[in-house]
Short mmCIF file of C-alpha atoms in Angstrom, two decimals:
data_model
loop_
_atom_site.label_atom_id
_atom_site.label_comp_id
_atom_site.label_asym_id
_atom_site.label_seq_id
_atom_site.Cartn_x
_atom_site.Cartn_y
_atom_site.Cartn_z
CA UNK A 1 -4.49 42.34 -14.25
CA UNK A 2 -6.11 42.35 -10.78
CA UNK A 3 -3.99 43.12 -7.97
CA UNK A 4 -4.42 41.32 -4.99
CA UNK A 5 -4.07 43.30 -1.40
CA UNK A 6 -1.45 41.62 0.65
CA UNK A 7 -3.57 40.82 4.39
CA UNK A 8 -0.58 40.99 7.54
CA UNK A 9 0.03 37.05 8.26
CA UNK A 10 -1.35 36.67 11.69
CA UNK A 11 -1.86 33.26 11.31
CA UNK A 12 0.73 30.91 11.43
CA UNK A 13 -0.85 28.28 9.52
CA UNK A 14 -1.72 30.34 6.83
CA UNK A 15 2.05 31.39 6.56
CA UNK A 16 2.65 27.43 6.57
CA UNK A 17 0.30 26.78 3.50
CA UNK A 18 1.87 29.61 1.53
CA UNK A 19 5.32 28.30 1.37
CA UNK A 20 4.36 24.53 0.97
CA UNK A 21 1.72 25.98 -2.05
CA UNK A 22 4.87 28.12 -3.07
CA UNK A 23 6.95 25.33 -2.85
CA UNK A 24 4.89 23.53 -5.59
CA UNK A 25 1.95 21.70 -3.13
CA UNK A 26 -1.35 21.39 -4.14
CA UNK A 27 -3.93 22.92 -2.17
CA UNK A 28 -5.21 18.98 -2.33
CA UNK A 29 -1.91 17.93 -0.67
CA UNK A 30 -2.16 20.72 1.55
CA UNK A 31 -5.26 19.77 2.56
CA UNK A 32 -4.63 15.88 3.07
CA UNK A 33 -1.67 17.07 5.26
CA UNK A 34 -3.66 19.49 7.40
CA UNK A 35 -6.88 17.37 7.49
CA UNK A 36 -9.27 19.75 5.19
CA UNK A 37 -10.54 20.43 2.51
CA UNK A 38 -8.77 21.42 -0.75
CA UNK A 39 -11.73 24.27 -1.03
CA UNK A 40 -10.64 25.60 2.82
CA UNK A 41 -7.00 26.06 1.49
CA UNK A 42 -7.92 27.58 -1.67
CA UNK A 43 -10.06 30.36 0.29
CA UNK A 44 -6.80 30.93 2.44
CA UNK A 45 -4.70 31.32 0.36
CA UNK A 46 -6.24 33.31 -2.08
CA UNK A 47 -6.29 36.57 0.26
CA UNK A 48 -2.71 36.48 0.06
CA UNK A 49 -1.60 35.04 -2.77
CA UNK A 50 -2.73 34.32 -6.57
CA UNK A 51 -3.15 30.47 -7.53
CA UNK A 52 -2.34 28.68 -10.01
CA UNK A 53 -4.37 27.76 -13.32
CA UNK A 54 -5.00 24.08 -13.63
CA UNK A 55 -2.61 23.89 -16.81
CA UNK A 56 -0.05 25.91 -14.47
CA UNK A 57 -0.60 23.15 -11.80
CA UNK A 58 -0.91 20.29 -13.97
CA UNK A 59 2.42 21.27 -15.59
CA UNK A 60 4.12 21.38 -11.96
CA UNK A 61 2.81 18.35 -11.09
CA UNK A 62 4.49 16.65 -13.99
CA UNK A 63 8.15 19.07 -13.49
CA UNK A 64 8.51 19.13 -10.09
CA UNK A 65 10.07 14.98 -9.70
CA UNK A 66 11.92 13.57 -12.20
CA UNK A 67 8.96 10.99 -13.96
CA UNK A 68 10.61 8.49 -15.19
CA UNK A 69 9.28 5.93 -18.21
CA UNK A 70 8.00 2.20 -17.70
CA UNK A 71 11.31 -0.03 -18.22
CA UNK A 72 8.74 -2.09 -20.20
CA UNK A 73 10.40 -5.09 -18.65
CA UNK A 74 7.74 -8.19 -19.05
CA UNK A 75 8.45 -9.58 -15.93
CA UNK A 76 8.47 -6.38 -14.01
CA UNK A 77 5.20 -5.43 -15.31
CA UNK A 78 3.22 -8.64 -14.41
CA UNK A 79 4.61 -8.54 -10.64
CA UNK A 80 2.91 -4.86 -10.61
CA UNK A 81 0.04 -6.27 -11.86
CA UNK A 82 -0.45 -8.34 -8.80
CA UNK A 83 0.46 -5.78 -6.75
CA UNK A 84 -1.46 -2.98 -7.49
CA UNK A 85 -4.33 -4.73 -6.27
CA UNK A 86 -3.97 -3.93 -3.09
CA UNK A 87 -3.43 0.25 -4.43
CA UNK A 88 -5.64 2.68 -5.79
CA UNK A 89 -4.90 3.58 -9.28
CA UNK A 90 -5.79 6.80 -11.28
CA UNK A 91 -5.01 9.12 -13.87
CA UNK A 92 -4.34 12.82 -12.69
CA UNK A 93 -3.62 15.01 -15.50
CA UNK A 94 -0.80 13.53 -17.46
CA UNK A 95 0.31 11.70 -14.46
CA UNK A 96 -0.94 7.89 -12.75
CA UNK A 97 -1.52 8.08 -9.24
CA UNK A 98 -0.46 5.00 -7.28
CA UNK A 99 -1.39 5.06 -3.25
CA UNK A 100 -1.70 2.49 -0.48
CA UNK A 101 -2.33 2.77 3.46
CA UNK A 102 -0.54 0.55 5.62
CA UNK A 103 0.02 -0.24 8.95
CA UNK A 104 3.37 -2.11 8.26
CA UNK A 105 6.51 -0.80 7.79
CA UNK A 106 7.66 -3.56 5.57
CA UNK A 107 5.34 -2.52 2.89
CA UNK A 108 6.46 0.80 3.01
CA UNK A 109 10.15 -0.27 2.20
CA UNK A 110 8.66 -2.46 -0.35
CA UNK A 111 6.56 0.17 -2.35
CA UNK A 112 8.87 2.70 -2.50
CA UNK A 113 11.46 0.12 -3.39
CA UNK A 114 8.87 -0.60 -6.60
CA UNK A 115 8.12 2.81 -7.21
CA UNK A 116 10.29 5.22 -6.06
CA UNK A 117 12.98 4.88 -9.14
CA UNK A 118 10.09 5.88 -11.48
CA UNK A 119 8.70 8.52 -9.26
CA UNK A 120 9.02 10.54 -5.43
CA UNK A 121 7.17 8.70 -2.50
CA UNK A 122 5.45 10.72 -0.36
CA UNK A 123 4.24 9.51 3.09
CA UNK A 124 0.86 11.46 5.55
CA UNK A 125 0.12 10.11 8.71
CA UNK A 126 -3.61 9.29 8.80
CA UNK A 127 -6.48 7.70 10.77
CA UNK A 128 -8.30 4.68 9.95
CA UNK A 129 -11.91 5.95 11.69
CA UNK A 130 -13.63 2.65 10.33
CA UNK A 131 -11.04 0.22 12.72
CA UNK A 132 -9.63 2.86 15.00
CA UNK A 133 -6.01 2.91 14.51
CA UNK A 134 -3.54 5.24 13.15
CA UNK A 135 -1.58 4.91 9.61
CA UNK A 136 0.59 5.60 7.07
CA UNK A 137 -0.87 6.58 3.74
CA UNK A 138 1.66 5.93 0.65
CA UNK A 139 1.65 8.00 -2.65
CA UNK A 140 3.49 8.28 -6.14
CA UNK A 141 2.55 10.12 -9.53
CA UNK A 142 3.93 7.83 -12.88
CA UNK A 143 4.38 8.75 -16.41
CA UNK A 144 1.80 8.10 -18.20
CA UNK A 145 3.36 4.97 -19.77
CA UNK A 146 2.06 3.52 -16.75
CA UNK A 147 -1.39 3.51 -17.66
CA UNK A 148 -1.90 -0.16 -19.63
CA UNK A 149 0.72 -1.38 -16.99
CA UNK A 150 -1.10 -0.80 -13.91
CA UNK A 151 -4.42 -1.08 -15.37
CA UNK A 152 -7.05 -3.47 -13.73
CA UNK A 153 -10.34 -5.35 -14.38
CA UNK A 154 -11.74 -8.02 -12.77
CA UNK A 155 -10.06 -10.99 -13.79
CA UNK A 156 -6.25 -11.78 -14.51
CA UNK A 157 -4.57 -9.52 -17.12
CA UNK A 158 -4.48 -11.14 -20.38
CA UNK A 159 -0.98 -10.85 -20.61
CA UNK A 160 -0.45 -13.44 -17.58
CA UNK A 161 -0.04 -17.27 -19.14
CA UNK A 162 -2.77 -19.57 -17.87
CA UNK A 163 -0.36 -22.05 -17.73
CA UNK A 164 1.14 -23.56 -13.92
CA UNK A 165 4.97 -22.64 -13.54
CA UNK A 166 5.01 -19.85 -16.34
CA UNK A 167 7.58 -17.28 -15.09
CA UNK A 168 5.50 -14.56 -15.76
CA UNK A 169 2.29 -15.76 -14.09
CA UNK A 170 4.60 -16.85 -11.13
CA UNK A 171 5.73 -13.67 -10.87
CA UNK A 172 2.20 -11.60 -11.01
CA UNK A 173 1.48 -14.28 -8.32
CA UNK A 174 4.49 -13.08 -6.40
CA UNK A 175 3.46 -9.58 -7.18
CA UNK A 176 -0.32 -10.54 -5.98
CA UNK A 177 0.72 -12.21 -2.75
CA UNK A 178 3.12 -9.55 -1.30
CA UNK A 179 -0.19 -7.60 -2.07
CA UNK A 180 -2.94 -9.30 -0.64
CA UNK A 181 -2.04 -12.43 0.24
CA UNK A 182 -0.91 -14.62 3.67
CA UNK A 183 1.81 -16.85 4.57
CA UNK A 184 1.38 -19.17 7.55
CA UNK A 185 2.58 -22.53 9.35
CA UNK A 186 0.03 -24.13 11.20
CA UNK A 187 -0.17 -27.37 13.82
CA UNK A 188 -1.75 -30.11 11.50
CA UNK A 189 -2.09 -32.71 13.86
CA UNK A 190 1.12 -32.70 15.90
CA UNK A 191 3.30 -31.84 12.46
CA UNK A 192 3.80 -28.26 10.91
CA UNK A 193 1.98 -27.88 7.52
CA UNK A 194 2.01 -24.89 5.18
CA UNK A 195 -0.84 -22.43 3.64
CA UNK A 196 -0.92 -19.86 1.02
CA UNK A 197 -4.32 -18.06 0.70
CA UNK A 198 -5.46 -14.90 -1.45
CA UNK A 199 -8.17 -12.71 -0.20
CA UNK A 200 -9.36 -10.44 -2.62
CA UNK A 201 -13.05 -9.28 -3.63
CA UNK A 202 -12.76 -10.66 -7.33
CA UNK A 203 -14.29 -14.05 -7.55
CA UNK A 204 -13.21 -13.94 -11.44
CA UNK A 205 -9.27 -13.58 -10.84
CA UNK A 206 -9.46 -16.36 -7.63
CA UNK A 207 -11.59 -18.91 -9.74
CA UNK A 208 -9.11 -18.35 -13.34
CA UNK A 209 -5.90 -19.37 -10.34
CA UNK A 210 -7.87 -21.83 -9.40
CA UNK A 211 -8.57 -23.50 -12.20
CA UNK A 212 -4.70 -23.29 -13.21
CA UNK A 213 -2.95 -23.79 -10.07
CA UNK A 214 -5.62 -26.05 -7.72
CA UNK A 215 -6.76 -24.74 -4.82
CA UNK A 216 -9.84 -24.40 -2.57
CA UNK A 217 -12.03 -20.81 -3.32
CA UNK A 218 -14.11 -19.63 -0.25
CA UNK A 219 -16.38 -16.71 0.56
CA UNK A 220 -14.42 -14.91 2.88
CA UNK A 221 -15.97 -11.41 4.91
CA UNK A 222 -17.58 -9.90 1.40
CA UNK A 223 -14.81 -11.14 -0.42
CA UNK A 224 -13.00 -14.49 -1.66
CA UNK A 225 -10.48 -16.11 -0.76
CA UNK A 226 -8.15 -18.71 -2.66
CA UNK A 227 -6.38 -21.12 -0.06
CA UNK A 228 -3.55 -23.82 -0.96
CA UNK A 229 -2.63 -26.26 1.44
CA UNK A 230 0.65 -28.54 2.42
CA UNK A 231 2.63 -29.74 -1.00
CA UNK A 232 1.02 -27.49 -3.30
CA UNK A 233 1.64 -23.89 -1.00
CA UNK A 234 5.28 -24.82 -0.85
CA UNK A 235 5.88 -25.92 -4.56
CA UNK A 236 3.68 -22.10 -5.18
CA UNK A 237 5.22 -20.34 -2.30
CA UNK A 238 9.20 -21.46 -4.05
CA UNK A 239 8.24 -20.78 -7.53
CA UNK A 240 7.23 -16.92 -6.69
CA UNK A 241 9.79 -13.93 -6.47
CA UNK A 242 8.39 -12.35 -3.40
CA UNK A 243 9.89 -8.98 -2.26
CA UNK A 244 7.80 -8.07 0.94
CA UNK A 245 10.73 -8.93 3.79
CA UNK A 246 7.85 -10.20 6.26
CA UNK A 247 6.30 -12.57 3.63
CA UNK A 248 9.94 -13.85 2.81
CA UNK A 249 11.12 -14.60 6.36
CA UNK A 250 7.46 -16.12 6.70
CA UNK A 251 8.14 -18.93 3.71
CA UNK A 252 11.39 -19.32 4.98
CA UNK A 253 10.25 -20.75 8.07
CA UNK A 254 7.30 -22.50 6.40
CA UNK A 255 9.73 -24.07 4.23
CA UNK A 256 12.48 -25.49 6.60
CA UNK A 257 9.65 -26.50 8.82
CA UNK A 258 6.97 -27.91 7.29
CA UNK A 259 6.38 -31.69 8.05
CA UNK A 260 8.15 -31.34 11.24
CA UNK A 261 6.85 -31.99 14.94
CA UNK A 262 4.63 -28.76 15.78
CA UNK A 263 6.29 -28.88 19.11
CA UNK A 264 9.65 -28.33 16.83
CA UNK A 265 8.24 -25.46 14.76
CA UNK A 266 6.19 -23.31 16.59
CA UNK A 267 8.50 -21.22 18.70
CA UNK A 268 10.46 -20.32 15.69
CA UNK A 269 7.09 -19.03 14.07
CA UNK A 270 5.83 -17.76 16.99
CA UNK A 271 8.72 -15.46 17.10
CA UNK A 272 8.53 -14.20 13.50
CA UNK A 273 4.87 -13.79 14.09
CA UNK A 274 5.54 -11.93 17.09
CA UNK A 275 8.35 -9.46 16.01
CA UNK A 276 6.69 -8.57 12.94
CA UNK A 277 3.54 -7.68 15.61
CA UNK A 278 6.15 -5.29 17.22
CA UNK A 279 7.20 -4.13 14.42
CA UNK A 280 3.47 -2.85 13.24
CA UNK A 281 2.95 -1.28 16.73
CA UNK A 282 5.46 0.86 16.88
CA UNK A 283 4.83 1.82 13.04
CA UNK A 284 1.24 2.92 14.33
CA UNK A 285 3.28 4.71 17.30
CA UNK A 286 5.27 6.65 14.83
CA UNK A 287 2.25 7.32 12.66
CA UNK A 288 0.32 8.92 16.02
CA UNK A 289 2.80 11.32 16.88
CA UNK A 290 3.17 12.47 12.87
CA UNK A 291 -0.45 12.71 12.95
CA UNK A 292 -0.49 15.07 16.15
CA UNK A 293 2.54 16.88 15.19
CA UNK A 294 0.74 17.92 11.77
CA UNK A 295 -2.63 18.58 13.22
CA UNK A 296 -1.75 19.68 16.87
CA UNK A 297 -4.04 17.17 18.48
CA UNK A 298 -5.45 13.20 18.27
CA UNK A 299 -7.41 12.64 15.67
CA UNK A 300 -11.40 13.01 17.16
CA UNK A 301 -12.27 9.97 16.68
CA UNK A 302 -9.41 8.57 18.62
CA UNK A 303 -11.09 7.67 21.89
CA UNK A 304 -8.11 5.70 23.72
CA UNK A 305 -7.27 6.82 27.37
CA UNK A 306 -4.08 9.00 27.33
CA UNK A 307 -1.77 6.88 30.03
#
C-alpha cells in the first residue's frame, strides 16, 4: 500500500478542503463552492490525503442523506412534471440530480418544500456572467425511483390527460406554471383583465395545451410562449394547485380584481409587484455577500461601482 507523506498545512484553504472532503464533499462540490475546478481540488488534496475510489464516493453519495423513495402519488408526480422544466435533471451514480438557479427567494422555499422530504437541499451562491447579477443555485440528489418521474421529452408526458379540467393535467399545469410561467393584471381599456402565459422553448408541449385548453402560441425570444387571456386565464388560473407564494398572491389579486376600473386595481398590484421586486433584491444582496464570503472577493466579472 503506498504511503502518502503528510506536507505541513500552510495553506488555509487547503486545510478547508480537507475537512469538507473528510466530511463526505466531493471534490466537485468543493470545487462549485470555491469556484474551480474539481481537477484543482483533486491535485490539493492528494498531497495530503488519499481519495476516494468512485464506488467509495458513489456509495457516500447515496449514505450520507437519508434518500427517500417516490410516494408514487399520481397527482404529486404530474405537478413535478411541470415543474422540473424549469430544473436540470440527471442521473449521478445511483442517485437523480435535481438543480435550479434563482434569483427569488420564493422559489427557494418552494423547491425545497417539493424536494427536501425526499432528499437534503443544498444552496451556493453564484454569478450569472451572461446577465450580470448574483444568485442562488439550488441542488438535491433522489432515489433512483425518481428517474421515470422526473423524466422529460419534448412534449407533455403521456401520463397527463388531454382532456380540459382533468385533475391531473390541472395539476402538471400548476406544477408547469409555478415553473415557468407568469401571472399578471393588466389595464384593458380602463378595466383590469387577467393573463396567464407559458414561456418555454418546446413548441410541441405549448401547441398539445393549446389545442386542449385554447390559447394564443407565440414565438417569444428563441422560445414559445402560450398566452390565455380574460375568462379563460381565470377559469385556468382557479382550476390549478399552485404552490409558488408569489404566483398565489399574484392570482389572488387577478381574481378579486379582474373586470374592475384599472384606476381601482392597480395600486393593489402595483404593490404586490413591487414587494416581490424587493424581495428579489435583497435575495441577490444576500447571494453577493455569500459569494464574497466563500471566494474572498466579487466575482470578476462583476463590474458595478463599490458605493
Amino acid at each position: 500500500m503506498q504511503t502518502l507523506v503528510q506536507l505541513p498545512m500552510d495553506d488555509t484553504q487547503d486545510s478547508e478542503w480537507i475537512t469538507l472532503y473528510k466530511n463526505g464533499w466531493s471534490t466537485t462540490g468543493i470545487g462549485k463552492k470555491y469556484g474551480v475546478s474539481p481537477s484543482t481540488v483533486c491535485r490539493h488534496l492528494h498531497t495530503h490525503i488519499p481519495l476516494r475510489g468512485r464506488i467509495e464516493a458513489t456509495i457516500l453519495a447515496s449514505t450520507k442523506y437519508v434518500k427517500t423513495p417516490f410516494s408514487g402519488d399520481s397527482l404529486e408526480s404530474a405537478y413535478l412534471a411541470g415543474f422540473v422544466e424549469d430544473c436540470g435533471v440527471r442521473r449521478r451514480g445511483r442517485l437523480i440530480e435535481v438543480s435550479t438557479t434563482t434569483t427569488h427567494p420564493a422559489m427557494e422555499v418552494l423547491f425545497r418544500g417539493v424536494f427536501q422530504r425526499y432528499g437534503h437541499v443544498t444552496r451556493l451562491a453564484g454569478f450569472d456572467d451572461l446577465h450580470f447579477y448574483y444568485r442562488y443555485s439550488l441542488t438535491t440528489y433522489l432515489d433512483q425511483s425518481f428517474e421515470p418521474v422526473l423524466g422529460k421529452d419534448g412534449g407533455l408526458p403521456v401520463r397527463i390527460p388531454r382532456e380540459p379540467d382533468a385533475p391531473m393535467l390541472n395539476t402538471y399545469l400548476g406544477g408547469l406554471v409555478d415553473a415557468e410561467g407568469t401571472v399578471r393584471l393588466y389595464n384593458n381599456h380602463g378595466r383590469a383583465d387577467a393573463v396567464l402565459f407559458i414561456t418555454i422553448n418546446k413548441y410541441q408541449l405549448l401547441n398539445t395545451l393549446k389545442r386542449t385548453l385554447g390559447g394564443n402560441l407565440y414565438g417569444h425570444e428563441r422560445a414559445w410562449r402560450l398566452v390565455f387571456y380574460g375568462k379563460n386565464a381565470l377559469h385556468i388560473l382557479e382550476s390549478m394547485n399552485l404552490k409558488h407564494r408569489e404566483k398565489i398572491s399574484k392570482r389572488d389579486v387577478v381574481q378579486r380584481m379582474t373586470g374592475k376600473l384599472w384606476s381601482e386595481a392597480e395600486n393593489e398590484w402595483l404593490e404586490i409587484v413591487d414587494n416581490i421586486r424587493k424581495e428579489v433584491a435583497e435575495y441577490k444582496d444576500s447571494a453577493k455577500s455569500d459569494y464574497v464570503y466563500i471566494h474572498g472577493r466579487r466575482h470578476p466579472k462583476d463590474t458595478r461601482k463599490v458605493e
